[in-house]
Amino acid sequence: MSDVPARAATRRILLLDCDQFFVQCARLADPDGAGREALLLVGGSVESRGVVTSASYETRVFGVRSGMPTGQALRLCPRARVVPVPRRICGEKSRAIRAVLARWSPLVEAASIDEAYIDLSGTERLYHDEPLADTARRIQREVLAGTQIQTSVGGGTSKLVAKLAVERAKPAGVHVVAPGEERAFLATFRLADIPGVGPVFTEELRRYGLVSVADVQGLGEKTLGEVLGAGRGDWLWQKALGIDHGAVHVEHEQKSFSRDETFPRDLHRTGELEKELLALAGRLGADLRDAGMRARTITVRVRDADFRNRSASRTVAEPLESDRAIYALARELLAKLRAARRIGARLLGVAASNLVPQDADASQLGLFGESARLESEKDRRLSRTADEIRERFGRNSLKPGRLLSDE
DNA sequence: TCTGGGGTCCTAGGACCC
DNA sequence: TCTGGGGTCCTAGGACCC
């Protein structure tokens, strides 16, 4: 908020969003297989209890949507082919797109793997007062030529407006909302379309008879505040008018890392869960070290067979990075969760937060006696050695736990 | 129909300190 | 003896996003 001048010049913001990104990537990765498949679902299999990450436009005609359980999607569209997410090429394409966008503005925010905001405010003269929609089309063509990825672009005076506009642009189009048209544009949406208004809030609003953005606009600011409370009422009122001062942020500081896994079948025995936890802790530790970070808080999460989510976490004074220390802590937390409720688990996960750079000032470690240390230099060396072995000989060259202990 | 994996942010209560 | 308020940190849970 403080970085918004009292009389800000009209901003010019684009959101570039890839059309059915994972489907496009899967087709590029396998031109003769998935590339020829119109009815394509990318995501988890039925056996692994997965959901659809991205559904091709051809399957959406059948009612298939991303996030839908794959089993349900296949019932709606039995002839569809399911392929896994092609992670490597998705990452490559995402980076390549960002590289193209960087040529157009220094202010690019990667909002997710398949969408990015571009702030072109103040570039009017640079682009010779070209209409924003024309600039958007040129960017879109350059992205397609450079990466083979088809995109849609939304534009307007804020991230909120650009985000909603891109929905009107799909597929492969451009939709720019002119300054001053925000309120009327917003009036054409449902409240559930506003980012931040999810299923729970939508249902609450519906109980008040509020379904469309126009409903809220007609209610007025004061009444909305009385209905929802000042905080949420004001928040929703601003959105309903298309007002959003959020800045396009270039840098992104990751606050946590996590690894979790849903099992094909619920696991009941603590020993089985510990084995999975060991593998997850190893993957998490490798992620942390790869990022040059350590973590002070470890959280273990389970999703019980009845879909109840539970978690236990512990924060320690000394930031950790080694597989052994992370697993030791995680194992205690799992024991705590198991003691509280002994029931089959469909998901197990472990997360690291309260992150500290590896090279941060470690002087405060002097506060801990050597006996109280949770992680030794040797633990760190062992984990880093394991990282190098995997780097040289492949991810499967070491089994989890192999370099974990002193034995 | 049967619900992924990777994240961010918020809330609320309790401990603890001043 | 009775009763403060503010600030920070931790923990657990949940909404929400792609």
Coordinates of C-alpha atoms (C1' of nucleotides) in Angstrom, one line a residue:
Chain A
M1 CA 0.0 0.0 0.0
S2 CA 2.7 2.4 0.9
D3 CA 4.3 2.1 -2.5
V4 CA 1.2 3.5 -4.1
P5 CA 1.5 7.2 -4.8
A6 CA -1.5 9.3 -3.8
R7 CA -2.2 10.1 -7.5
A8 CA -0.8 7.1 -9.3
A9 CA -0.6 7.3 -13.1
T10 CA -2.8 4.8 -14.8
R11 CA -1.1 1.5 -14.7
R12 CA -0.8 -0.8 -17.7
I13 CA -0.6 -4.4 -16.6
L14 CA -0.8 -7.6 -18.6
L15 CA -1.3 -11.2 -17.5
L16 CA 0.0 -13.8 -19.9
D17 CA -1.5 -17.2 -19.2
C18 CA -0.7 -20.4 -21.1
D19 CA -3.6 -22.2 -22.6
Q20 CA -4.0 -25.7 -21.2
F21 CA -0.3 -25.5 -20.3
F22 CA 0.4 -29.1 -19.2
V23 CA -1.5 -30.4 -22.2
Q24 CA 0.6 -28.4 -24.6
C25 CA 3.8 -29.5 -22.9
A26 CA 2.7 -33.2 -23.0
R27 CA 2.1 -32.9 -26.7
L28 CA 5.4 -31.2 -27.3
A29 CA 7.2 -33.9 -25.2
D30 CA 5.6 -36.7 -27.2
P31 CA 4.6 -35.5 -30.7
D32 CA 3.7 -38.9 -32.0
G33 CA 1.8 -40.1 -29.0
A34 CA 0.1 -37.4 -26.8
G35 CA 0.7 -35.0 -29.7
R36 CA -1.9 -36.8 -31.8
E37 CA -4.4 -37.2 -29.0
A38 CA -7.3 -34.8 -29.0
L39 CA -8.9 -36.3 -25.9
L40 CA -5.9 -35.8 -23.5
L41 CA -5.8 -35.7 -19.7
V42 CA -2.6 -34.7 -17.9
G43 CA -2.2 -35.7 -14.3
G44 CA -2.5 -38.6 -11.9
S45 CA -3.8 -42.0 -12.7
V46 CA -6.9 -43.7 -11.3
E47 CA -4.7 -46.3 -9.5
S48 CA -2.7 -43.6 -7.7
R49 CA -5.9 -41.8 -6.7
G50 CA -4.9 -38.8 -8.8
V51 CA -6.7 -35.8 -10.2
V52 CA -6.6 -34.1 -13.5
T53 CA -3.9 -31.3 -13.6
S54 CA -4.9 -30.1 -17.1
A55 CA -7.6 -31.3 -19.5
S56 CA -7.4 -30.7 -23.2
Y57 CA -10.1 -28.4 -24.6
E58 CA -11.6 -31.3 -26.5
T59 CA -12.3 -33.2 -23.2
R60 CA -13.8 -30.1 -21.5
V61 CA -16.8 -30.4 -23.8
F62 CA -17.6 -33.6 -21.8
G63 CA -17.5 -31.6 -18.5
V64 CA -14.0 -32.6 -17.5
R65 CA -12.2 -30.0 -15.4
S66 CA -8.8 -29.7 -13.9
G67 CA -8.8 -30.7 -10.2
M68 CA -11.3 -33.4 -10.9
P69 CA -10.5 -37.0 -9.8
T70 CA -9.2 -38.8 -12.8
G71 CA -11.7 -41.6 -12.3
Q72 CA -14.5 -39.2 -12.6
A73 CA -13.0 -37.6 -15.6
L74 CA -12.7 -40.9 -17.4
R75 CA -16.4 -41.7 -16.7
L76 CA -17.3 -38.5 -18.3
C77 CA -14.9 -39.0 -21.2
P78 CA -14.1 -42.7 -21.4
R79 CA -12.0 -42.4 -24.6
A80 CA -9.6 -39.9 -23.1
R81 CA -5.9 -40.8 -22.7
V82 CA -4.2 -40.1 -19.4
V83 CA -0.5 -39.1 -19.4
P84 CA 1.7 -38.0 -16.5
V85 CA 2.8 -34.4 -16.1
P86 CA 6.0 -33.9 -18.2
R87 CA 7.8 -32.0 -15.4
R88 CA 11.1 -31.4 -17.2
I89 CA 9.6 -29.8 -20.3
C90 CA 7.1 -27.8 -18.2
G91 CA 9.9 -26.2 -16.3
E92 CA 11.9 -25.5 -19.4
K93 CA 9.0 -23.9 -21.2
S94 CA 8.1 -21.8 -18.2
R95 CA 11.6 -20.4 -18.0
A96 CA 11.8 -19.8 -21.7
I97 CA 8.6 -17.8 -21.6
R98 CA 9.9 -15.7 -18.7
A99 CA 13.0 -15.0 -20.7
V100 CA 10.9 -13.7 -23.6
L101 CA 8.9 -11.5 -21.3
A102 CA 12.0 -10.0 -19.7
R103 CA 12.7 -8.4 -23.1
W104 CA 9.5 -6.4 -22.8
S105 CA 9.7 -5.1 -19.3
P106 CA 12.0 -5.4 -16.2
L107 CA 8.8 -5.8 -14.1
V108 CA 7.7 -9.4 -14.7
E109 CA 6.2 -11.5 -11.9
A110 CA 5.9 -15.3 -12.4
A111 CA 2.6 -15.8 -10.6
S112 CA 2.7 -19.6 -11.2
I113 CA 4.4 -22.0 -13.6
D114 CA 2.0 -21.0 -16.4
E115 CA 1.2 -17.4 -15.9
A116 CA 3.1 -14.1 -15.5
Y117 CA 2.2 -10.5 -14.9
I118 CA 4.0 -7.8 -16.9
D119 CA 3.9 -4.2 -15.7
L120 CA 4.3 -1.9 -18.7
S121 CA 3.4 1.3 -16.8
G122 CA 5.5 4.2 -18.1
T123 CA 6.4 2.5 -21.4
E124 CA 4.0 4.5 -23.5
R125 CA 6.7 6.5 -25.1
L126 CA 9.0 3.5 -25.5
Y127 CA 6.2 1.8 -27.5
H128 CA 5.2 5.0 -29.3
D129 CA 1.7 5.1 -27.6
E130 CA 0.8 1.8 -29.2
P131 CA -2.5 0.5 -27.7
L132 CA -1.9 -2.0 -24.9
A133 CA -3.8 -4.7 -26.8
D134 CA -1.5 -4.3 -29.7
T135 CA 1.6 -4.7 -27.5
A136 CA -0.1 -7.7 -25.9
R137 CA -0.5 -9.3 -29.3
R138 CA 3.1 -8.7 -30.2
I139 CA 4.3 -10.3 -26.9
Q140 CA 2.0 -13.2 -27.5
R141 CA 3.4 -13.8 -31.0
E142 CA 6.9 -13.6 -29.8
V143 CA 6.2 -16.1 -27.0
L144 CA 4.7 -18.5 -29.5
A145 CA 7.6 -18.1 -32.0
G146 CA 10.2 -18.6 -29.3
T147 CA 8.6 -21.4 -27.2
Q148 CA 5.9 -23.0 -29.3
I149 CA 3.5 -22.3 -26.4
Q150 CA 0.1 -20.8 -27.1
T151 CA -1.1 -18.2 -24.6
S152 CA -3.9 -15.8 -23.8
V153 CA -3.3 -12.3 -22.5
G154 CA -5.5 -10.1 -20.3
G155 CA -4.8 -6.5 -19.6
G156 CA -6.0 -3.5 -17.5
T157 CA -5.1 -1.1 -14.8
S158 CA -4.5 -3.7 -12.1
K159 CA -3.5 -7.3 -11.6
L160 CA -7.2 -8.1 -10.7
V161 CA -8.6 -6.7 -13.9
A162 CA -5.8 -8.4 -16.0
K163 CA -6.5 -11.7 -14.3
L164 CA -10.3 -11.6 -15.0
A165 CA -9.7 -10.2 -18.5
V166 CA -7.6 -13.2 -19.5
E167 CA -10.5 -15.5 -18.9
R168 CA -12.3 -13.6 -21.6
A169 CA -9.3 -13.9 -23.9
K170 CA -9.1 -17.7 -23.9
P171 CA -8.1 -19.4 -26.0
A172 CA -5.3 -17.7 -27.8
G173 CA -6.9 -14.2 -27.6
V174 CA -6.2 -10.8 -26.1
H175 CA -8.7 -8.9 -23.9
V176 CA -7.8 -5.5 -22.6
V177 CA -10.1 -3.5 -20.3
A178 CA -9.8 0.3 -20.9
P179 CA -9.1 2.6 -18.0
G180 CA -12.4 3.7 -16.4
E181 CA -14.3 0.6 -17.5
E182 CA -13.3 -1.5 -14.5
R183 CA -16.6 -1.3 -12.6
A184 CA -18.7 -2.2 -15.6
F185 CA -16.3 -5.0 -16.5
L186 CA -16.5 -6.4 -13.0
A187 CA -20.3 -6.3 -13.1
T188 CA -20.2 -9.1 -15.8
F189 CA -18.6 -11.7 -13.3
R190 CA -19.8 -13.9 -10.5
L191 CA -18.3 -13.3 -7.1
A192 CA -16.8 -16.7 -7.2
D193 CA -14.7 -15.5 -10.2
I194 CA -12.8 -13.0 -8.0
P195 CA -9.5 -14.4 -6.9
G196 CA -9.6 -15.0 -3.2
V197 CA -13.3 -15.9 -3.2
G198 CA -13.3 -19.6 -2.9
P199 CA -16.0 -22.2 -2.3
V200 CA -16.5 -21.4 1.4
F201 CA -16.8 -17.7 1.0
T202 CA -19.0 -18.1 -2.1
E203 CA -21.4 -20.2 -0.1
E204 CA -21.5 -17.7 2.7
L205 CA -22.2 -14.9 0.2
R206 CA -24.9 -16.9 -1.4
R207 CA -26.7 -17.3 1.9
Y208 CA -26.9 -13.5 1.9
G209 CA -28.3 -13.6 -1.6
L210 CA -25.0 -12.4 -3.1
V211 CA -24.0 -14.3 -6.2
S212 CA -22.9 -11.9 -8.9
V213 CA -20.5 -9.0 -8.6
A214 CA -23.4 -6.7 -9.6
D215 CA -25.3 -7.9 -6.5
V216 CA -22.5 -6.5 -4.3
Q217 CA -22.2 -3.3 -6.4
G218 CA -25.9 -2.7 -5.9
L219 CA -25.7 -3.3 -2.1
G220 CA -23.3 -0.4 -1.4
E221 CA -20.2 -0.2 0.6
K222 CA -21.9 0.5 4.0
T223 CA -24.3 -2.4 3.9
L224 CA -21.7 -4.8 2.7
G225 CA -19.5 -3.8 5.7
E226 CA -22.4 -4.4 8.0
V227 CA -23.1 -7.9 6.5
L228 CA -19.5 -9.1 6.3
G229 CA -17.7 -7.1 8.9
A230 CA -15.5 -4.1 8.1
G231 CA -12.4 -6.1 7.1
R232 CA -13.9 -8.5 4.6
G233 CA -16.6 -6.1 3.5
D234 CA -14.0 -3.5 2.5
W235 CA -11.9 -6.1 0.8
L236 CA -14.8 -7.4 -1.3
W237 CA -16.1 -3.9 -2.0
Q238 CA -12.7 -2.9 -3.5
K239 CA -12.6 -6.0 -5.7
A240 CA -16.2 -5.5 -6.8
L241 CA -15.2 -2.1 -8.2
G242 CA -12.1 -3.5 -9.9
I243 CA -9.8 -1.7 -7.5
D244 CA -6.6 -3.5 -6.7
H245 CA -3.3 -1.6 -5.8
G246 CA -1.2 -4.8 -5.6
A247 CA 2.1 -4.3 -7.3
V248 CA 3.8 -6.6 -9.8
H249 CA 6.6 -8.1 -7.7
V250 CA 9.7 -9.3 -9.5
E251 CA 11.5 -11.2 -6.8
H252 CA 10.0 -14.0 -4.9
E253 CA 11.3 -15.3 -1.6
Q254 CA 10.2 -18.8 -1.0
K255 CA 8.9 -19.2 2.6
S256 CA 8.6 -23.0 2.8
F257 CA 9.4 -26.3 1.1
S258 CA 7.3 -29.4 1.3
R259 CA 7.0 -32.9 0.0
D260 CA 4.0 -35.1 0.3
E261 CA 2.5 -38.2 -1.2
T262 CA -0.9 -39.8 -1.5
F263 CA -0.6 -43.5 -1.3
P264 CA -2.4 -45.9 -3.8
R265 CA -3.9 -47.5 -0.7
D266 CA -4.2 -46.2 2.9
L267 CA -1.2 -47.1 5.1
H268 CA -2.1 -48.5 8.6
R269 CA 1.2 -49.6 10.1
T270 CA 3.5 -47.0 11.7
G271 CA 6.5 -48.8 10.3
E272 CA 5.2 -48.4 6.7
L273 CA 4.6 -44.7 7.3
E274 CA 8.1 -44.3 8.8
K275 CA 9.6 -45.8 5.6
E276 CA 7.7 -43.3 3.5
L277 CA 8.6 -40.5 5.8
L278 CA 12.3 -41.3 5.4
A279 CA 12.0 -41.0 1.7
L280 CA 10.0 -37.8 1.9
A281 CA 12.5 -36.3 4.4
G282 CA 15.3 -37.1 2.0
R283 CA 13.6 -35.4 -0.9
L284 CA 12.8 -32.4 1.3
G285 CA 16.4 -32.2 2.5
A286 CA 17.7 -32.3 -1.0
D287 CA 15.4 -29.5 -2.0
L288 CA 16.5 -27.4 0.9
R289 CA 20.2 -27.9 0.2
D290 CA 19.7 -27.3 -3.5
A291 CA 18.3 -23.9 -2.6
G292 CA 21.1 -23.2 -0.1
M293 CA 18.7 -23.0 2.8
R294 CA 18.2 -24.5 6.3
A295 CA 15.0 -24.7 8.2
R296 CA 14.1 -24.1 11.9
T297 CA 10.6 -25.6 11.7
I298 CA 9.6 -29.0 10.5
T299 CA 6.0 -30.0 10.0
V300 CA 4.5 -33.4 9.5
R301 CA 1.1 -33.7 7.9
V302 CA -1.2 -36.6 7.5
R303 CA -4.5 -37.0 5.8
D304 CA -6.4 -39.7 7.5
A305 CA -8.5 -42.3 5.7
D306 CA -11.6 -40.2 6.5
F307 CA -10.0 -37.2 4.9
R308 CA -9.3 -35.4 8.1
N309 CA -6.1 -33.3 7.9
R310 CA -3.8 -33.2 10.9
S311 CA -0.4 -31.7 11.4
A312 CA 2.3 -31.5 14.1
S313 CA 5.2 -29.2 14.0
R314 CA 8.3 -28.3 16.0
T315 CA 10.6 -25.3 15.8
V316 CA 14.2 -25.6 17.0
A317 CA 16.7 -22.9 17.6
E318 CA 19.3 -24.4 15.2
P319 CA 18.4 -24.5 11.5
L320 CA 18.7 -27.9 9.9
E321 CA 19.6 -29.2 6.5
S322 CA 20.6 -32.8 6.8
D323 CA 18.4 -35.8 6.0
R324 CA 19.2 -37.4 9.3
A325 CA 18.2 -34.5 11.5
I326 CA 15.1 -33.7 9.5
Y327 CA 14.0 -37.3 9.6
A328 CA 14.7 -37.6 13.3
L329 CA 12.5 -34.6 14.1
A330 CA 9.8 -35.7 11.6
R331 CA 9.7 -39.2 13.1
E332 CA 8.9 -37.8 16.5
L333 CA 6.1 -35.6 15.1
L334 CA 4.7 -38.6 13.3
A335 CA 4.7 -40.6 16.5
K336 CA 2.7 -37.7 18.2
L337 CA 0.1 -37.8 15.4
R338 CA -0.2 -41.5 15.5
A339 CA -0.6 -41.4 19.3
A340 CA -3.4 -38.9 19.0
R341 CA -5.3 -40.9 16.4
R342 CA -4.4 -44.3 15.1
I343 CA -6.1 -44.6 11.8
G344 CA -5.1 -45.4 8.2
A345 CA -3.4 -42.6 6.4
R346 CA -4.0 -41.7 2.7
L347 CA -1.4 -39.0 2.6
L348 CA 1.8 -38.2 4.5
G349 CA 3.9 -35.1 4.1
V350 CA 6.7 -33.2 5.6
A351 CA 7.4 -29.5 5.3
A352 CA 10.3 -27.1 6.2
S353 CA 9.7 -23.5 7.1
N354 CA 11.3 -20.7 9.1
L355 CA 14.0 -20.7 6.5
V356 CA 17.5 -19.4 7.0
P357 CA 20.2 -19.2 4.3
Q358 CA 23.0 -21.7 4.8
D359 CA 25.6 -18.9 4.9
A360 CA 23.7 -16.9 7.5
D361 CA 25.6 -15.8 10.6
A362 CA 25.9 -18.9 12.7
S363 CA 27.4 -17.2 15.7
Q364 CA 24.3 -17.9 17.8
L365 CA 24.9 -21.6 17.4
G366 CA 27.5 -21.0 20.1
L367 CA 24.5 -20.9 22.5
F368 CA 24.1 -24.6 22.2
G369 CA 26.3 -27.1 23.8
E370 CA 27.7 -29.7 21.4
S371 CA 25.6 -32.3 23.1
A372 CA 22.4 -30.4 22.5
R373 CA 23.1 -30.1 18.7
L374 CA 20.5 -31.8 16.6
E375 CA 22.7 -31.8 13.5
S376 CA 26.5 -32.3 13.3
E377 CA 28.9 -31.3 10.6
K378 CA 29.2 -35.0 9.8
D379 CA 25.4 -35.1 9.1
R380 CA 25.7 -32.2 6.7
R381 CA 28.7 -33.8 5.0
L382 CA 26.9 -37.1 4.5
S383 CA 23.8 -35.4 3.0
R384 CA 25.9 -33.3 0.7
T385 CA 27.8 -36.3 -0.4
A386 CA 24.6 -38.1 -1.2
D387 CA 23.5 -35.0 -3.2
E388 CA 26.7 -35.3 -5.3
I389 CA 26.3 -39.0 -5.9
R390 CA 22.7 -38.5 -7.1
E391 CA 23.9 -35.6 -9.3
R392 CA 26.6 -37.8 -10.9
F393 CA 24.8 -41.1 -11.1
G394 CA 21.2 -40.4 -11.2
R395 CA 18.3 -39.9 -8.7
N396 CA 17.9 -43.6 -8.1
S397 CA 21.6 -44.3 -7.4
L398 CA 21.0 -44.0 -3.7
K399 CA 18.2 -45.5 -1.7
P400 CA 16.7 -43.4 1.1
G401 CA 18.5 -43.8 4.3
R402 CA 21.7 -45.2 2.8
L403 CA 23.9 -42.3 4.0
L404 CA 21.7 -41.4 6.9
S405 CA 23.3 -42.9 9.9
D406 CA 26.7 -43.5 11.4
E407 CA 26.5 -47.2 11.0
Chain B
dT1 C1' -17.5 -39.2 -7.9
dC2 C1' -14.2 -39.5 -4.3
dT3 C1' -11.2 -36.2 -3.8
dG4 C1' -2.9 -34.3 -6.1
dG5 C1' 1.2 -31.7 -5.0
dG6 C1' 3.3 -27.5 -4.3
dG7 C1' 2.7 -23.3 -2.3
dT8 C1' 0.8 -18.6 0.4
dC9 C1' -1.7 -16.3 3.9
dC10 C1' -4.7 -15.8 7.9
dT11 C1' -6.6 -16.7 12.6
dA12 C1' -6.8 -17.9 17.3
dG13 C1' -5.1 -19.4 21.6
dG14 C1' -1.3 -20.0 24.7
dA15 C1' 3.4 -19.1 26.5
dC16 C1' 6.4 -15.8 27.8
dC17 C1' 8.5 -11.2 28.5
dC18 C1' 8.3 -6.5 29.9
Chain C
dT1 C1' -3.7 -10.0 46.1
dC2 C1' -5.8 -9.1 42.0
dT3 C1' -5.6 -8.1 37.5
dG4 C1' -3.4 -5.0 33.4
dG5 C1' -1.9 -4.5 28.3
dG6 C1' 1.3 -5.0 24.4
dG7 C1' 4.5 -7.6 21.7
dT8 C1' 6.5 -11.8 19.9
dC9 C1' 6.8 -16.5 19.0
dC10 C1' 4.9 -21.0 18.5
dT11 C1' 1.4 -24.4 17.2
dA12 C1' -2.7 -26.2 14.7
dG13 C1' -6.0 -25.7 11.4
dG14 C1' -8.1 -24.0 7.4
dA15 C1' -9.1 -21.1 3.1
dC16 C1' -7.4 -20.4 -1.2
dC17 C1' -4.5 -20.5 -5.6
dC18 C1' -2.6 -23.0 -9.8

